[in-house]
GROMACS .gro file of C-alpha atoms in nm:
model
  151
    1MET     CA    1   0.000   0.000   0.000
    2ALA     CA    2   0.130   0.344  -0.088
    3ALA     CA    3   0.195   0.620   0.163
    4ILE     CA    4  -0.105   0.838   0.238
    5THR     CA    5  -0.066   1.212   0.208
    6SER     CA    6  -0.264   1.393   0.474
    7VAL     CA    7  -0.339   1.755   0.548
    8SER     CA    8  -0.310   1.871   0.907
    9CYS     CA    9  -0.507   2.186   0.987
   10ARG     CA   10  -0.369   2.411   1.258
   11PRO     CA   11  -0.483   2.754   1.376
   12LEU     CA   12  -0.403   3.020   1.117
   13CYS     CA   13  -0.187   2.773   0.925
   14ALA     CA   14  -0.242   2.480   0.694
   15SER     CA   15   0.059   2.268   0.612
   16VAL     CA   16   0.092   1.959   0.400
   17SER     CA   17   0.302   1.677   0.536
   18THR     CA   18   0.379   1.338   0.390
   19ARG     CA   19   0.363   1.046   0.627
   20ALA     CA   20   0.233   0.694   0.643
   21ALA     CA   21  -0.087   0.688   0.843
   22ALA     CA   22  -0.371   0.448   0.900
   23ARG     CA   23  -0.629   0.722   0.861
   24PRO     CA   24  -0.619   1.093   0.767
   25SER     CA   25  -0.591   1.339   1.053
   26LYS     CA   26  -0.895   1.545   1.152
   27PRO     CA   27  -0.902   1.923   1.143
   28SER     CA   28  -0.800   2.076   1.473
   29SER     CA   29  -1.073   2.234   1.682
   30ALA     CA   30  -0.821   2.445   1.873
   31PRO     CA   31  -0.887   2.819   1.896
   32GLN     CA   32  -0.710   3.052   1.658
   33TYR     CA   33  -0.396   3.210   1.795
   34ALA     CA   34  -0.218   3.532   1.705
   35PHE     CA   35   0.106   3.348   1.634
   36VAL     CA   36   0.199   3.090   1.374
   37ARG     CA   37   0.433   2.798   1.432
   38PRO     CA   38   0.514   2.600   1.120
   39MET     CA   39   0.490   2.220   1.125
   40LYS     CA   40   0.802   2.009   1.093
   41SER     CA   41   0.825   1.853   0.753
   42THR     CA   42   1.067   1.651   0.547
   43ARG     CA   43   1.045   1.909   0.271
   44SER     CA   44   1.183   2.255   0.309
   45THR     CA   45   0.894   2.487   0.379
   46ASN     CA   46   0.861   2.860   0.385
   47ARG     CA   47   0.852   2.979   0.743
   48LEU     CA   48   0.599   3.243   0.826
   49VAL     CA   49   0.680   3.460   1.125
   50VAL     CA   50   0.415   3.694   1.260
   51ARG     CA   51   0.512   3.949   1.520
   52ALA     CA   52   0.300   4.194   1.711
   53GLU     CA   53   0.368   4.557   1.645
   54ALA     CA   54   0.268   4.851   1.860
   55GLU     CA   55   0.051   5.094   1.675
   56GLU     CA   56   0.193   5.396   1.852
   57GLY     CA   57   0.493   5.411   2.083
   58PHE     CA   58   0.632   5.683   2.305
   59ASP     CA   59   0.755   5.975   2.099
   60PRO     CA   60   0.995   6.192   2.304
   61GLN     CA   61   0.986   6.479   2.056
   62LYS     CA   62   0.606   6.491   2.075
   63PHE     CA   63   0.623   6.483   2.457
   64ILE     CA   64   0.875   6.769   2.467
   65LYS     CA   65   0.666   6.972   2.223
   66GLU     CA   66   0.348   6.925   2.430
   67ALA     CA   67   0.532   7.004   2.755
   68SER     CA   68   0.678   7.325   2.610
   69GLU     CA   69   0.334   7.429   2.481
   70LYS     CA   70   0.184   7.377   2.827
   71TRP     CA   71   0.474   7.566   2.987
   72GLU     CA   72   0.411   7.861   2.755
   73LYS     CA   73   0.045   7.870   2.867
   74VAL     CA   74   0.145   7.903   3.236
   75GLU     CA   75   0.102   8.260   3.357
   76ASN     CA   76   0.298   8.252   3.685
   77LYS     CA   77   0.612   8.058   3.595
   78SER     CA   78   0.808   8.164   3.903
   79ALA     CA   79   0.545   8.015   4.137
   80VAL     CA   80   0.552   7.686   3.946
   81ALA     CA   81   0.932   7.678   3.972
   82VAL     CA   82   0.919   7.748   4.347
   83TYR     CA   83   0.656   7.478   4.404
   84GLY     CA   84   0.854   7.230   4.193
   85GLY     CA   85   1.176   7.303   4.382
   86GLY     CA   86   0.993   7.275   4.713
   87ALA     CA   87   0.848   6.939   4.610
   88LEU     CA   88   1.195   6.809   4.518
   89ALA     CA   89   1.338   6.931   4.850
   90LEU     CA   90   1.051   6.763   5.037
   91VAL     CA   91   1.110   6.432   4.858
   92TRP     CA   92   1.482   6.450   4.939
   93PHE     CA   93   1.413   6.535   5.305
   94SER     CA   94   1.157   6.255   5.345
   95SER     CA   95   1.403   6.011   5.185
   96THR     CA   96   1.663   6.113   5.443
   97ILE     CA   97   1.417   6.059   5.728
   98VAL     CA   98   1.313   5.715   5.598
   99SER     CA   99   1.679   5.613   5.566
  100ALA     CA  100   1.744   5.721   5.926
  101ILE     CA  101   1.441   5.526   6.051
  102ASN     CA  102   1.554   5.216   5.859
  103ALA     CA  103   1.891   5.233   6.037
  104VAL     CA  104   1.727   5.187   6.381
  105PRO     CA  105   1.699   4.816   6.471
  106LEU     CA  106   1.344   4.672   6.507
  107LEU     CA  107   1.177   5.004   6.423
  108PRO     CA  108   1.111   4.919   6.056
  109LYS     CA  109   0.945   4.588   6.154
  110MET     CA  110   0.728   4.764   6.413
  111LEU     CA  111   0.623   5.022   6.155
  112GLU     CA  112   0.538   4.741   5.912
  113LEU     CA  113   0.310   4.592   6.179
  114VAL     CA  114   0.147   4.932   6.232
  115GLY     CA  115   0.090   4.960   5.856
  116LEU     CA  116  -0.053   4.609   5.841
  117GLY     CA  117  -0.288   4.688   6.130
  118TYR     CA  118  -0.402   5.012   5.967
  119THR     CA  119  -0.462   4.830   5.638
  120ALA     CA  120  -0.673   4.567   5.813
  121TRP     CA  121  -0.874   4.840   5.991
  122PHE     CA  122  -0.926   5.031   5.664
  123VAL     CA  123  -1.050   4.720   5.485
  124TYR     CA  124  -1.289   4.641   5.771
  125ARG     CA  125  -1.409   5.001   5.805
  126TYR     CA  126  -1.446   5.103   5.439
  127LEU     CA  127  -1.426   4.808   5.200
  128LEU     CA  128  -1.592   4.509   5.364
  129PHE     CA  129  -1.956   4.622   5.365
  130LYS     CA  130  -2.157   4.785   5.086
  131SER     CA  131  -2.284   5.077   5.297
  132SER     CA  132  -1.932   5.168   5.407
  133ARG     CA  133  -1.804   5.147   5.046
  134GLU     CA  134  -2.076   5.390   4.941
  135GLU     CA  135  -1.974   5.619   5.228
  136LEU     CA  136  -1.611   5.606   5.111
  137ILE     CA  137  -1.711   5.688   4.753
  138LYS     CA  138  -1.916   5.983   4.876
  139ASP     CA  139  -1.624   6.109   5.089
  140VAL     CA  140  -1.379   6.078   4.798
  141ASP     CA  141  -1.615   6.263   4.563
  142GLU     CA  142  -1.659   6.537   4.823
  143LEU     CA  143  -1.281   6.567   4.863
  144LYS     CA  144  -1.237   6.590   4.483
  145LYS     CA  145  -1.492   6.871   4.471
  146ARG     CA  146  -1.313   7.057   4.752
  147ILE     CA  147  -0.975   7.020   4.579
  148THR     CA  148  -1.100   7.131   4.238
  149GLY     CA  149  -1.304   7.412   4.391
  150THR     CA  150  -1.639   7.308   4.246
  151GLN     CA  151  -1.812   7.285   4.585
   0.00000   0.00000   0.00000
C-alpha cells in the first residue's frame, strides 16, 4: 500500500506533510492564535513569522513639544518653579528621614506591623460592607470637589 498524504489543519496555518498513516488526521478544533508555528516537515517549507507591532509608541519629541506648549500657557512661571523646587526638597528630606528610621533596629518591623494593622482596619471600616463602600465613595467625591473648587 502506498503512503497516504494527509493535510493537518492548525490555527491560522495549513501545512501539507507526507507520512504513512492508517487514517487521515482530523481538522483541529483548537482556537485561533495570534502566532503561527510551522509544522516540521521533510520538505523545506517557507517559514511564516508573525510578530505583534505597537501601533503607537512613546515619541519623546512629541512629549517635549506638548510640555513646552503647556509651559508657555502658564502665567505665573516663578510660582511653578518654586513649588517644583519645594516638592523636590521635600522628597529628598523625606528620603533622608526614611533612611534614618531604617537604620534603627526593630523600628522598621514595628512600623510594618502598624501599617498592616491600619490596612486591616481600613479594609474592615471602608471596603468590607456595601454601605461603608458607598460612604467612602461619597467622601472621595466630596474631597475631589473641595480640591478642584467646584463645591
